[in-house]
Every structure is written in C-alpha cells, then in structure tokens.
Short mmCIF file of C-alpha atoms in Angstrom, two decimals:
data_model
loop_
_atom_site.label_atom_id
_atom_site.label_comp_id
_atom_site.label_asym_id
_atom_site.label_seq_id
_atom_site.Cartn_x
_atom_site.Cartn_y
_atom_site.Cartn_z
CA UNK A 1 -22.56 -3.37 43.84
CA UNK A 2 -25.37 -2.43 41.33
CA UNK A 3 -26.30 -4.59 38.34
CA UNK A 4 -25.56 -1.59 36.05
CA UNK A 5 -21.56 -1.84 37.50
CA UNK A 6 -21.33 -5.04 37.19
CA UNK A 7 -22.60 -5.56 33.74
CA UNK A 8 -20.43 -2.69 32.59
CA UNK A 9 -17.39 -3.92 34.24
CA UNK A 10 -18.10 -7.53 32.84
CA UNK A 11 -18.55 -5.86 29.26
CA UNK A 12 -14.92 -4.26 29.89
CA UNK A 13 -13.78 -7.88 30.85
CA UNK A 14 -15.10 -9.39 27.93
CA UNK A 15 -13.75 -6.37 25.47
CA UNK A 16 -10.33 -7.13 27.24
CA UNK A 17 -9.96 -10.51 26.76
CA UNK A 18 -11.07 -10.42 23.20
CA UNK A 19 -8.34 -7.96 22.69
CA UNK A 20 -5.55 -9.92 24.69
CA UNK A 21 -6.47 -13.01 22.76
CA UNK A 22 -6.40 -11.45 19.60
CA UNK A 23 -3.29 -9.35 20.39
CA UNK A 24 -0.80 -10.53 18.01
CA UNK A 25 -3.17 -10.43 15.14
CA UNK A 26 -4.45 -6.63 15.80
CA UNK A 27 -2.86 -3.46 14.37
CA UNK A 28 -1.17 -1.25 16.38
CA UNK A 29 -4.15 1.42 17.26
CA UNK A 30 -5.86 -1.29 18.20
CA UNK A 31 -3.40 -2.79 20.36
CA UNK A 32 -3.47 0.58 21.99
CA UNK A 33 -6.91 0.29 22.61
CA UNK A 34 -6.77 -3.26 23.94
CA UNK A 35 -4.47 -1.55 26.68
CA UNK A 36 -7.05 1.49 26.91
CA UNK A 37 -9.60 -1.39 27.88
CA UNK A 38 -6.98 -2.82 30.70
CA UNK A 39 -6.34 0.51 31.99
CA UNK A 40 -10.08 1.58 31.84
CA UNK A 41 -11.08 -1.42 33.69
CA UNK A 42 -8.54 -0.94 36.40
CA UNK A 43 -9.66 2.71 36.91
CA UNK A 44 -13.37 1.86 37.07
CA UNK A 45 -12.30 -0.75 39.69
CA UNK A 46 -10.10 1.71 41.58
CA UNK A 47 -12.83 4.34 41.43
CA UNK A 48 -15.60 2.29 42.97
CA UNK A 49 -13.40 1.37 45.92
CA UNK A 50 -12.41 4.81 46.63
CA UNK A 51 -16.03 6.03 46.38
CA UNK A 52 -17.03 3.38 49.06
CA UNK A 53 -13.73 3.72 51.00
CA UNK A 54 -12.76 7.13 50.83
CA UNK A 55 -16.40 8.43 49.53
CA UNK A 56 -14.36 10.33 46.99
CA UNK A 57 -13.43 9.21 43.50
CA UNK A 58 -12.93 12.33 42.00
CA UNK A 59 -9.34 11.84 41.84
CA UNK A 60 -9.73 8.61 39.86
CA UNK A 61 -11.99 10.43 37.52
CA UNK A 62 -9.37 13.11 36.88
CA UNK A 63 -6.92 10.22 35.96
CA UNK A 64 -9.22 8.09 33.67
CA UNK A 65 -9.85 11.60 31.78
CA UNK A 66 -6.28 12.08 31.07
CA UNK A 67 -5.68 8.43 30.38
CA UNK A 68 -8.31 8.27 27.93
CA UNK A 69 -7.27 10.90 26.29
CA UNK A 70 -4.04 10.22 25.87
CA UNK A 71 -4.80 6.33 24.39
CA UNK A 72 -7.44 7.60 22.29
CA UNK A 73 -5.18 10.15 20.51
CA UNK A 74 -2.61 7.68 19.95
CA UNK A 75 -4.82 5.52 18.34
CA UNK A 76 -5.84 8.19 16.09
CA UNK A 77 -2.18 8.99 15.38
CA UNK A 78 -1.56 5.56 14.09
CA UNK A 79 -4.66 5.60 12.04
CA UNK A 80 -3.87 9.17 10.28
CA UNK A 81 -1.93 8.95 6.97
CA UNK A 82 -1.91 12.65 6.67
CA UNK A 83 1.19 14.18 8.36
CA UNK A 84 -0.27 17.45 9.34
CA UNK A 85 -3.14 15.83 11.23
CA UNK A 86 -0.77 13.14 12.96
CA UNK A 87 1.49 16.01 14.15
CA UNK A 88 -1.67 18.21 15.14
CA UNK A 89 -2.61 15.12 17.47
CA UNK A 90 1.13 15.44 19.24
CA UNK A 91 0.61 18.97 19.83
CA UNK A 92 -2.98 18.48 20.98
CA UNK A 93 -1.50 15.79 23.61
CA UNK A 94 1.23 18.33 24.62
CA UNK A 95 -1.41 20.83 24.95
CA UNK A 96 -4.38 18.98 26.58
CA UNK A 97 -1.43 17.63 29.35
CA UNK A 98 -1.12 21.28 30.04
CA UNK A 99 -4.57 21.99 29.96
CA UNK A 100 -5.39 19.26 32.13
CA UNK A 101 -2.82 19.83 34.72
CA UNK A 102 -4.19 23.67 35.09
CA UNK A 103 -7.78 22.52 35.25
CA UNK A 104 -7.04 20.03 37.86
CA UNK A 105 -4.82 22.19 40.20
CA UNK A 106 -6.82 25.52 39.91
CA UNK A 107 -10.14 25.45 38.28
CA UNK A 108 -11.72 22.01 38.88
CA UNK A 109 -9.63 20.61 41.56
CA UNK A 110 -9.00 17.08 41.59
CA UNK A 111 -10.21 16.22 45.17
CA UNK A 112 -13.35 18.42 45.01
CA UNK A 113 -14.73 18.37 41.28
CA UNK A 114 -15.64 16.46 38.61
CA UNK A 115 -13.04 17.36 35.24
CA UNK A 116 -15.82 18.46 33.11
CA UNK A 117 -13.95 20.65 31.24
CA UNK A 118 -11.35 18.41 30.37
CA UNK A 119 -14.10 15.99 29.35
CA UNK A 120 -15.97 18.18 27.35
CA UNK A 121 -12.65 19.64 25.23
CA UNK A 122 -11.66 15.64 24.94
CA UNK A 123 -15.01 14.78 23.85
CA UNK A 124 -14.96 17.93 21.10
CA UNK A 125 -11.51 16.81 19.59
CA UNK A 126 -12.77 13.10 19.53
CA UNK A 127 -15.69 14.17 17.47
CA UNK A 128 -12.97 16.29 15.28
CA UNK A 129 -10.89 13.23 15.04
CA UNK A 130 -13.40 10.96 13.90
CA UNK A 131 -14.89 13.21 11.16
CA UNK A 132 -11.22 13.59 9.71
CA UNK A 133 -11.15 9.91 9.91
CA UNK A 134 -14.26 9.13 8.17
CA UNK A 135 -13.13 11.81 5.45
CA UNK A 136 -9.78 9.96 5.27
CA UNK A 137 -11.63 6.50 4.77
CA UNK A 138 -13.25 8.17 1.73
CA UNK A 139 -10.40 9.18 0.30
CA UNK A 140 -8.61 5.84 0.62
CA UNK A 141 -11.32 3.19 0.50
CA UNK A 142 -9.92 -0.45 0.72
CA UNK A 143 -11.53 -2.81 -1.28
CA UNK A 144 -13.15 -4.90 1.79
CA UNK A 145 -16.73 -4.54 2.62
CA UNK A 146 -17.08 -1.90 5.23
CA UNK A 147 -18.65 -3.48 7.65
CA UNK A 148 -15.91 -5.98 7.95
CA UNK A 149 -13.43 -3.07 8.78
CA UNK A 150 -12.53 -2.25 12.16
CA UNK A 151 -11.72 1.49 11.87
CA UNK A 152 -15.20 2.00 10.94
CA UNK A 153 -16.72 0.60 13.86
CA UNK A 154 -14.21 2.33 16.07
CA UNK A 155 -14.81 5.50 14.46
CA UNK A 156 -18.35 5.02 14.78
CA UNK A 157 -18.19 4.40 18.50
CA UNK A 158 -16.04 7.28 18.73
CA UNK A 159 -18.52 9.71 17.04
CA UNK A 160 -21.40 8.38 18.52
CA UNK A 161 -20.15 8.57 21.86
CA UNK A 162 -18.53 11.94 21.73
CA UNK A 163 -21.64 13.21 20.29
CA UNK A 164 -23.93 11.63 22.61
CA UNK A 165 -21.90 13.30 25.59
CA UNK A 166 -23.23 16.67 24.74
CA UNK A 167 -26.79 15.44 24.08
CA UNK A 168 -26.43 14.00 27.72
CA UNK A 169 -24.72 17.36 28.77
CA UNK A 170 -27.85 19.59 27.46
CA UNK A 171 -30.34 16.93 28.87
CA UNK A 172 -29.06 17.14 32.56
CA UNK A 173 -28.88 20.86 32.38
CA UNK A 174 -32.19 21.12 31.23
CA UNK A 175 -33.74 19.04 33.58
CA UNK A 176 -31.95 20.41 36.56
CA UNK A 177 -33.05 23.87 35.01
CA UNK A 178 -36.78 22.94 34.93
CA UNK A 179 -36.88 20.74 38.00
CA UNK A 180 -37.09 17.56 36.15
CA UNK A 181 -35.91 13.91 37.46
CA UNK A 182 -32.70 13.65 35.87
CA UNK A 183 -31.95 9.95 37.31
CA UNK A 184 -33.31 8.89 33.95
CA UNK A 185 -30.37 10.86 31.98
CA UNK A 186 -27.94 8.72 34.18
CA UNK A 187 -29.70 5.75 32.86
CA UNK A 188 -29.41 6.85 29.62
CA UNK A 189 -25.59 7.52 30.33
CA UNK A 190 -25.22 3.74 31.19
CA UNK A 191 -26.76 2.81 28.32
CA UNK A 192 -24.56 5.02 25.93
CA UNK A 193 -21.22 3.48 27.53
CA UNK A 194 -22.11 -0.07 27.35
CA UNK A 195 -23.06 0.64 23.47
CA UNK A 196 -19.70 2.62 22.95
CA UNK A 197 -17.72 -0.38 24.59
CA UNK A 198 -19.62 -2.67 22.41
CA UNK A 199 -18.60 -0.96 19.25
CA UNK A 200 -15.13 -1.03 20.79
CA UNK A 201 -15.29 -4.68 21.64
CA UNK A 202 -16.75 -5.33 17.87
CA UNK A 203 -13.69 -3.47 16.08
CA UNK A 204 -11.27 -5.53 18.36
CA UNK A 205 -12.83 -8.56 17.20
CA UNK A 206 -12.65 -7.44 13.55
CA UNK A 207 -9.31 -6.08 13.49
CA UNK A 208 -6.95 -7.74 11.32
CA UNK A 209 -3.32 -6.82 10.44
CA UNK A 210 -3.94 -8.39 6.77
CA UNK A 211 -6.80 -6.42 5.55
CA UNK A 212 -5.86 -2.88 7.15
CA UNK A 213 -3.65 -0.55 5.58
CA UNK A 214 -4.59 2.07 8.19
CA UNK A 215 -1.57 1.09 10.52
CA UNK A 216 1.04 3.79 9.36
CA UNK B 1 -43.11 14.77 36.14
CA UNK B 2 -41.16 11.43 35.67
CA UNK B 3 -43.54 11.14 32.64
CA UNK B 4 -42.47 14.49 31.14
CA UNK B 5 -38.86 13.59 31.73
CA UNK B 6 -38.84 10.41 29.68
CA UNK B 7 -40.85 12.14 27.20
CA UNK B 8 -38.12 14.85 26.69
CA UNK B 9 -35.59 12.23 26.61
CA UNK B 10 -37.10 9.73 24.51
CA UNK B 11 -37.70 12.42 21.89
CA UNK B 12 -34.31 13.94 22.15
CA UNK B 13 -32.75 11.06 22.04
CA UNK B 14 -34.81 9.73 19.24
CA UNK B 15 -33.88 12.71 16.96
CA UNK B 16 -30.23 12.80 17.79
CA UNK B 17 -30.00 8.77 16.95
CA UNK B 18 -31.89 9.67 14.00
CA UNK B 19 -29.48 11.92 13.03
CA UNK B 20 -26.46 10.19 13.71
CA UNK B 21 -27.70 6.89 11.87
CA UNK B 22 -28.59 9.01 8.86
CA UNK B 23 -24.93 10.39 8.83
CA UNK B 24 -23.48 6.79 9.08
CA UNK B 25 -25.99 5.60 6.52
CA UNK B 26 -24.96 8.54 4.07
CA UNK B 27 -21.31 7.89 4.60
CA UNK B 28 -21.69 3.89 4.09
CA UNK B 29 -23.42 4.59 0.76
CA UNK B 30 -20.63 7.06 -0.13
CA UNK B 31 -18.23 4.53 0.81
CA UNK B 32 -19.34 1.73 -1.26
CA UNK B 33 -19.82 4.07 -4.13
CA UNK B 34 -15.95 5.16 -4.00
CA UNK B 35 -15.30 1.49 -3.39
CA UNK B 36 -16.69 0.88 -6.83
CA UNK B 37 -15.15 4.04 -8.41
CA UNK B 38 -11.63 2.72 -7.45
CA UNK B 39 -12.31 -0.76 -8.58
CA UNK B 40 -13.21 0.19 -12.15
CA UNK B 41 -9.94 2.69 -12.00
CA UNK B 42 -7.66 -0.52 -10.70
CA UNK B 43 -9.28 -2.60 -13.52
CA UNK B 44 -8.61 -0.02 -16.20
CA UNK B 45 -4.89 0.01 -14.92
CA UNK B 46 -4.56 -3.41 -14.89
CA UNK B 47 -6.37 -3.52 -18.50
CA UNK B 48 -3.36 -0.65 -19.56
CA UNK B 49 -0.76 -2.96 -18.03
CA UNK B 50 -1.55 -5.99 -19.94
CA UNK B 51 -1.83 -4.23 -23.22
CA UNK B 52 1.26 -2.57 -22.80
CA UNK B 53 2.86 -6.06 -21.78
CA UNK B 54 1.19 -7.54 -24.67
CA UNK B 55 2.78 -4.85 -26.75
CA UNK B 56 6.52 -5.23 -24.98
CA UNK B 57 6.10 -9.17 -26.20
CA UNK B 58 5.03 -8.20 -29.45
CA UNK B 59 8.08 -5.75 -29.91
CA UNK B 60 10.43 -8.47 -28.77
CA UNK B 61 9.07 -10.95 -31.11
CA UNK B 62 9.83 -8.45 -34.06
CA UNK B 63 13.38 -7.57 -32.81
CA UNK B 64 13.99 -11.37 -32.62
CA UNK B 65 12.29 -11.79 -35.97
CA UNK B 66 14.22 -8.79 -37.21
CA UNK B 67 17.41 -10.20 -36.01
CA UNK B 68 16.94 -13.96 -37.18
CA UNK B 69 15.98 -12.26 -40.63
CA UNK B 70 19.27 -10.34 -40.69
CA UNK B 71 21.38 -13.86 -39.67
CA UNK B 72 19.42 -15.86 -42.46
CA UNK B 73 20.73 -12.94 -44.87
CA UNK B 74 23.81 -11.91 -43.87
CA UNK B 75 25.42 -15.33 -42.16
CA UNK B 76 23.59 -18.80 -42.94
CA UNK B 77 22.67 -17.47 -46.41
CA UNK B 78 26.28 -16.92 -47.16
CA UNK B 79 27.92 -19.73 -45.73
CA UNK B 80 25.56 -22.07 -47.60
CA UNK B 81 26.37 -20.06 -50.73
CA UNK B 82 29.84 -20.64 -50.41
CA UNK B 83 29.34 -24.17 -49.83
CA UNK B 84 27.33 -24.82 -52.47
CA UNK B 85 30.32 -22.77 -54.86
CA UNK B 86 32.79 -25.06 -53.24
CA UNK B 87 31.14 -28.25 -53.80
CA UNK B 88 30.39 -27.37 -57.50
CA UNK B 89 34.09 -26.72 -57.81
CA UNK B 90 34.75 -30.34 -56.81
CA UNK B 91 34.26 -31.53 -60.27
CA UNK B 92 37.74 -30.46 -61.45
CA UNK B 93 39.67 -31.61 -58.39
CA UNK B 94 41.28 -34.58 -57.83
CA UNK B 95 40.24 -37.08 -55.25
CA UNK B 96 42.53 -35.90 -52.37
CA UNK B 97 41.58 -32.31 -53.14
CA UNK B 98 37.64 -32.92 -53.51
CA UNK B 99 37.83 -34.63 -49.97
CA UNK B 100 39.43 -31.53 -48.40
CA UNK B 101 36.63 -29.30 -49.97
CA UNK B 102 33.83 -31.84 -48.72
CA UNK B 103 35.30 -32.04 -45.10
CA UNK B 104 35.33 -28.25 -45.40
CA UNK B 105 32.06 -27.80 -46.49
CA UNK B 106 31.02 -30.44 -43.52
CA UNK B 107 32.17 -27.98 -41.05
CA UNK B 108 30.23 -24.92 -42.42
CA UNK B 109 27.07 -26.66 -42.64
CA UNK B 110 27.74 -28.34 -39.43
CA UNK B 111 28.24 -24.73 -38.21
CA UNK B 112 25.15 -23.65 -39.95
CA UNK B 113 23.08 -26.27 -38.41
CA UNK B 114 24.00 -25.08 -35.07
CA UNK B 115 23.46 -21.44 -35.99
CA UNK B 116 20.04 -22.09 -37.00
CA UNK B 117 19.13 -24.39 -33.75
CA UNK B 118 20.00 -21.33 -31.79
CA UNK B 119 17.91 -19.02 -33.94
CA UNK B 120 15.01 -21.36 -33.52
CA UNK B 121 15.07 -21.50 -29.99
CA UNK B 122 15.63 -17.59 -29.45
CA UNK B 123 12.16 -17.38 -31.66
CA UNK B 124 10.11 -17.89 -28.58
CA UNK B 125 9.78 -15.19 -25.85
CA UNK B 126 9.42 -17.99 -23.73
CA UNK B 127 12.61 -18.57 -24.25
CA UNK B 128 13.79 -15.43 -22.36
CA UNK B 129 11.49 -16.09 -19.69
CA UNK B 130 12.42 -19.53 -18.98
CA UNK B 131 16.28 -18.60 -18.87
CA UNK B 132 15.58 -15.42 -16.65
CA UNK B 133 16.82 -11.99 -17.00
CA UNK B 134 20.33 -12.56 -16.12
CA UNK B 135 21.09 -15.51 -18.57
CA UNK B 136 18.90 -14.06 -21.63
CA UNK B 137 21.17 -10.55 -21.47
CA UNK B 138 24.28 -12.60 -21.51
CA UNK B 139 23.27 -14.48 -24.58
CA UNK B 140 22.44 -11.24 -26.12
CA UNK B 141 25.65 -9.94 -25.14
CA UNK B 142 27.32 -12.74 -26.27
CA UNK B 143 25.79 -12.38 -29.87
CA UNK B 144 25.97 -9.01 -30.28
CA UNK B 145 29.97 -8.94 -29.22
CA UNK B 146 30.37 -11.87 -31.82
CA UNK B 147 28.89 -9.40 -34.18
CA UNK B 148 31.46 -7.22 -33.85
CA UNK B 149 29.04 -3.98 -34.00
CA UNK B 150 29.52 -2.77 -30.51
CA UNK B 151 31.81 -3.63 -27.63
CA UNK B 152 29.40 -5.08 -24.79
CA UNK B 153 29.98 -5.60 -21.12
CA UNK B 154 27.85 -6.98 -18.75
CA UNK B 155 28.14 -7.14 -15.26
CA UNK B 156 25.96 -8.78 -12.22
CA UNK B 157 26.47 -7.55 -8.48
CA UNK B 158 24.80 -9.60 -5.82
CA UNK B 159 23.28 -12.91 -5.73
CA UNK B 160 20.56 -12.91 -8.68
CA UNK B 161 16.96 -13.35 -7.65
CA UNK B 162 13.46 -13.51 -9.85
CA UNK B 163 11.69 -10.62 -10.37
CA UNK B 164 8.86 -12.30 -11.76
CA UNK B 165 8.25 -12.99 -15.41
CA UNK B 166 6.44 -9.93 -16.37
CA UNK B 167 9.09 -7.56 -14.79
CA UNK B 168 11.84 -9.33 -16.29
CA UNK B 169 10.09 -9.20 -19.51
CA UNK B 170 9.49 -5.54 -19.78
CA UNK B 171 13.41 -4.84 -18.35
CA UNK B 172 14.53 -6.79 -20.97
CA UNK B 173 12.30 -4.88 -23.44
CA UNK B 174 13.96 -1.67 -22.09
CA UNK B 175 17.50 -3.06 -22.24
CA UNK B 176 16.92 -3.91 -26.03
CA UNK B 177 15.59 -0.18 -26.82
CA UNK B 178 18.38 1.14 -24.93
CA UNK B 179 20.82 -0.82 -27.19
CA UNK B 180 18.97 -0.05 -30.20
CA UNK B 181 19.35 3.63 -29.42
CA UNK B 182 23.30 3.02 -29.21
CA UNK B 183 23.57 1.40 -32.14
CA UNK B 184 21.10 3.29 -34.41
CA UNK B 185 21.55 6.60 -33.18
CA UNK B 186 24.68 7.53 -30.93
CA UNK B 187 27.52 5.33 -32.72
CA UNK B 188 28.87 4.13 -29.46
CA UNK B 189 31.91 1.66 -29.32
CA UNK B 190 31.11 0.33 -25.96
CA UNK B 191 28.00 -0.42 -24.35
CA UNK B 192 27.84 -1.48 -20.26
CA UNK B 193 25.25 -3.27 -19.00
CA UNK B 194 25.10 -3.73 -14.75
CA UNK B 195 22.67 -5.60 -12.89
CA UNK B 196 22.27 -4.72 -9.06
CA UNK B 197 20.46 -7.27 -6.94
CA UNK B 198 20.36 -6.29 -3.39
CA UNK B 199 18.03 -7.38 -0.71
CA UNK B 200 15.40 -4.55 -1.00
CA UNK B 201 16.14 -3.19 -3.90
CA UNK B 202 16.86 -4.27 -7.64
CA UNK B 203 19.12 -1.76 -10.23
CA UNK B 204 19.33 -2.08 -13.73
CA UNK B 205 21.84 0.41 -15.13
CA UNK B 206 22.76 0.51 -19.48
CA UNK B 207 25.69 2.85 -20.18
CA UNK B 208 26.78 3.66 -23.83
CA UNK B 209 29.86 6.14 -24.67
CA UNK B 210 27.94 7.53 -27.79
CA UNK B 211 27.27 11.04 -29.22
CA UNK B 212 24.59 11.53 -26.19
CA UNK B 213 21.57 14.17 -26.72
CA UNK B 214 20.42 17.01 -24.85
CA UNK B 215 17.58 16.12 -22.75
CA UNK B 216 15.83 19.74 -23.27
CA UNK B 217 15.95 19.60 -27.15
CA UNK B 218 14.02 16.12 -27.46
CA UNK B 219 11.17 16.26 -29.71
CA UNK B 220 7.92 13.75 -29.42
CA UNK B 221 9.51 11.63 -32.18
CA UNK B 222 12.71 11.28 -30.78
CA UNK B 223 11.78 11.04 -27.25
CA UNK B 224 9.05 8.59 -27.34
CA UNK B 225 11.18 5.63 -26.94
CA UNK B 226 12.71 7.01 -23.96
CA UNK B 227 9.20 7.99 -22.52
CA UNK B 228 8.44 4.31 -23.57
CA UNK B 229 11.23 3.16 -21.05
CA UNK B 230 10.14 5.42 -18.57
CA UNK B 231 6.58 4.35 -18.82
CA UNK B 232 7.20 0.62 -18.76
CA UNK B 233 9.18 1.11 -15.47
CA UNK B 234 6.63 2.74 -13.80
CA UNK B 235 4.23 0.06 -14.78
CA UNK B 236 6.02 -2.67 -13.01
CA UNK B 237 6.40 -0.39 -10.36
CA UNK B 238 9.97 0.85 -11.04
CA UNK B 239 11.49 4.04 -11.53
CA UNK B 240 13.65 4.68 -14.93
CA UNK B 241 15.73 8.12 -14.90
CA UNK B 242 17.64 8.54 -18.19
CA UNK B 243 20.53 11.02 -18.25
CA UNK B 244 22.59 12.10 -21.12
CA UNK B 245 24.02 15.28 -22.61
CA UNK B 246 25.79 15.96 -25.96
CA UNK B 247 29.31 13.92 -26.73
CA UNK B 248 28.97 12.43 -23.25
CA UNK B 249 26.89 9.36 -24.06
CA UNK B 250 23.83 8.08 -22.41
CA UNK B 251 22.76 6.08 -19.43
CA UNK B 252 19.15 4.64 -18.59
CA UNK B 253 18.94 3.43 -15.10
CA UNK B 254 15.63 1.66 -13.78
CA UNK B 255 15.38 1.26 -10.12
CA UNK B 256 12.57 -0.88 -8.43
CA UNK B 257 11.65 -2.68 -5.05
CA UNK B 258 11.41 -6.13 -6.00
CA UNK B 259 8.78 -6.87 -3.61
CA UNK B 260 6.68 -3.95 -3.82
CA UNK B 261 2.92 -5.09 -5.26
CA UNK B 262 2.08 -3.69 -8.86
CA UNK B 263 -1.08 -3.77 -10.93
CA UNK B 264 -1.08 -7.19 -12.05
CA UNK B 265 -1.12 -8.77 -8.78
CA UNK B 266 -3.76 -11.40 -8.86
CA UNK B 267 -4.07 -12.44 -5.39
CA UNK B 268 -7.36 -11.79 -3.70
CA UNK B 269 -8.47 -11.62 -0.08
CA UNK B 270 -11.49 -13.46 1.41
CA UNK B 271 -12.88 -10.40 2.33
CA UNK B 272 -12.53 -8.51 -0.83
CA UNK B 273 -15.46 -7.45 -2.81
CA UNK B 274 -16.09 -9.30 -5.80
#
C-alpha cells in the first residue's frame, strides 16, 4: 500500500473517530456525514482489496458513486429550509438512481467502465446545492461567527471539491490530448481529496446542536 | 514535458484557487454585513418591545390610579362623610344611643381602613407581577363583581404555570382593555374570562355579551385599541384574534406558545457576536 493511500485512509479514520465521538452532539446532517465517512472508508478499503485480488475495483467505484450521492443529498435535504428545494433534492435522488442504474448497466457497465457520467452529474448537483445553501446562509444569517459554523465548512468543502473535479477532468483531457505527463494530475487529485476530507472533518468537529438552526 | 505539465497544472490550479478563494472571501464579507444588519434590526425590535412594555406598565398604573381615585371619591369619602355626620349627631343622644352610633362608626372606619389597605397594595404594578396572572385577574373580578357594574365569570382550565413577568403584564393589560371596552362601549351585562393552560399552548379568552360591532366598519380611532391588543400579543410571541358582530358581543382570543422565544430574550451563547 502506498503512502498516499495510507495517509488518505488515516485521514478518513480520523474524521470518522471525530464523528463517532461527537455523534450525540451533532445535528442530523452531520450525523449523516459521519455515516458517509464510515461507508467511504469501508468502500475505499474494499476497492483496494478488489484491485489487488481481482484486478478490478470498478464495481466498488460504482457503489461509491451512488452511495456518496445519496448521503450528500440527504445531508443537504436536512440543511435546506425551503420546501421546494427539499422536494427537488428528493426528486433528484429518485432520478439519479434511475440514471445511475441505466448508466451502470448499459452506458458505462459496472464491470468495465469508471462511472464518470454519474460522477460528473453528481458534481454538478453538488455545486448547485452548495451555491443554493450559500444563498440560504445569506438569507438567514446566524448571529455566530461564520468560522464557527459547521455548515460553512461543509458547504465550502462541497463547492471546493465539486468545482475542482471539473478542473481535474479538464486537465486530464488536456494532458492526454497534448501527450503530457498526466500522473501529476493524479497527485493533484490526491491533494484535493485530502483537503476535502479535512474540511469535512473540521465541519464535523465544530458542529453543535446548540448553535445550529439549520437542522430542520 | 514534465516541467510543462507542472507549469500548466500550477497555473491552472493557481487561477482556479484564486477564483474560489475570492468567492469565499466575498461571501464571508457579505455574510458579516448581513449579520450586522440583522443585529441592528433585532436591537430595534428589542427597543420597540421595551418601549411597548413600558407603555403597558404606564397604562396599567393609570388604570389603577383612576380606579383608586374613583374608589376614594365614591366609596371612602362617602363612608367617612357618613361617619362624620353620625358622630356629629351623637351630642343630642343619650349615652346608650351614642355608644351604638360610635360602634357603627367604628365598624365603618374599620372597613374603610381595610379598603384603603387594599387600594395601597394595588397601586404598584409589581403587586400584579408578584401575584401572577391568575390571582391578579381573580382580584380584579372580585372587585368588579362587588361593584355590580357587570357580572364577571372567571375560569381556569388546566394547571397554571408562569408565563414570565413581561408576558403576564401584557396579557393583564389586554384583559383590562377588553374589560374597559365592555364597560364603556358595549353595555355588556356579562363578561367571561377563560385561561387555558396546556403543556404546549396557553389561551386567554375574553367574551362579553354586549352590543358588539361590525369588524368592517371600524375606523382608525375606534379600532386602535383593538389593534393595540393584536400588536401587543404579537410582541410577546402570541396571536390575538378578535371576533365580533352587531348584537353578538365581542370575543378576544390570545394564544401563545409558552416556550417560544420572543424578542426580549436576554440569553447569550459564548460564540455569539458581541
């Protein structure tokens, strides 16, 4: 196992432990995030095992893709106050499951292709959710320092990660087209992942039922 | 080629992160401005509430002073005048008759002392807050029933709990206003007060059987007292619904959630902005 994978898994474990230890003090969306971290950690380990044992971890990648979308969407569902947005999220979950199923069976089969269509679609939705949530934060500001608000860190993490993935994709395509060394982009992806889970960890660490009114 | 890869990656990442950081910083600045604006509005609302509460306290005191003045004029002065007259007549009576008159006068003076004692207690609105809403309304009902101005009924449903000094003061003022309206304008014969205490809801109902009025024909002058009731109820986190129609009397219903925060909540969290 490389250093990068170990450090990634250790970070996930650290965030997981933080979430489990503080579980009772967390609001509902951050409890959902803690459960997501558990599933991500288990699935990443499974992906590595499958890669080593079966030389193919693409089915696990498909499971990661749909699982993450479900968890993140439910977390956002509990953060929004507007019923139209909440219902839209529920509708998107339903539609995404259908799209994902069709994609995994027909377009990008789960045994042979990475689910880039599903990942791209979910990143677009995450970016939209995070911008809408930033807007909600401006409409209903809490009288608490923004740095101490878990929603701010979570939303920043989601916006950061979802938009960076597009940059990543653009860079990979450019590098491949111009026959440049694209390994560096994968290192960049690793750094982005680490920053993302670090920000998620910060949000779980500071989340507090007493000062959060976003838990509807 | 590797150098070129690094250069492209660094440039793109730098441009991207600069944009993202710029967005986050802009958001934080906007958010801070919004927080300050909200805080000012909250302070304004709190100031309005304090002003309204002060006005309520003054009105209760005015009402109490008016009542005191009437009691002194109508009741106490009359009784003492009668005592003076009675004692004045004793010079023409024999000792036995004089003693009877003196005893009568003593009883009347004793009664007057009790009335004055009660009056002095009721002069302070802190008396109201120390007794609580139920007892205060009870005393008021007792007083009005004794006067014979109107027949009042008072019912309490459920186990009474405190709603807080400020809310009870405002609710008492709403009761006084409704009672005043019934006595002065509607020529009502009966006035019923009901307090309902539930675990998650409090209800005050004030009903009279007077002349009533049409809700549509209220003008600014005649409707201001009723609107006052609605505004005051809203200030303490409640809702006042006033219903009336000609010859059908009037009912005022104030509902509030006893556990809902309202603008004068002085609690602070350590992370709250100073």
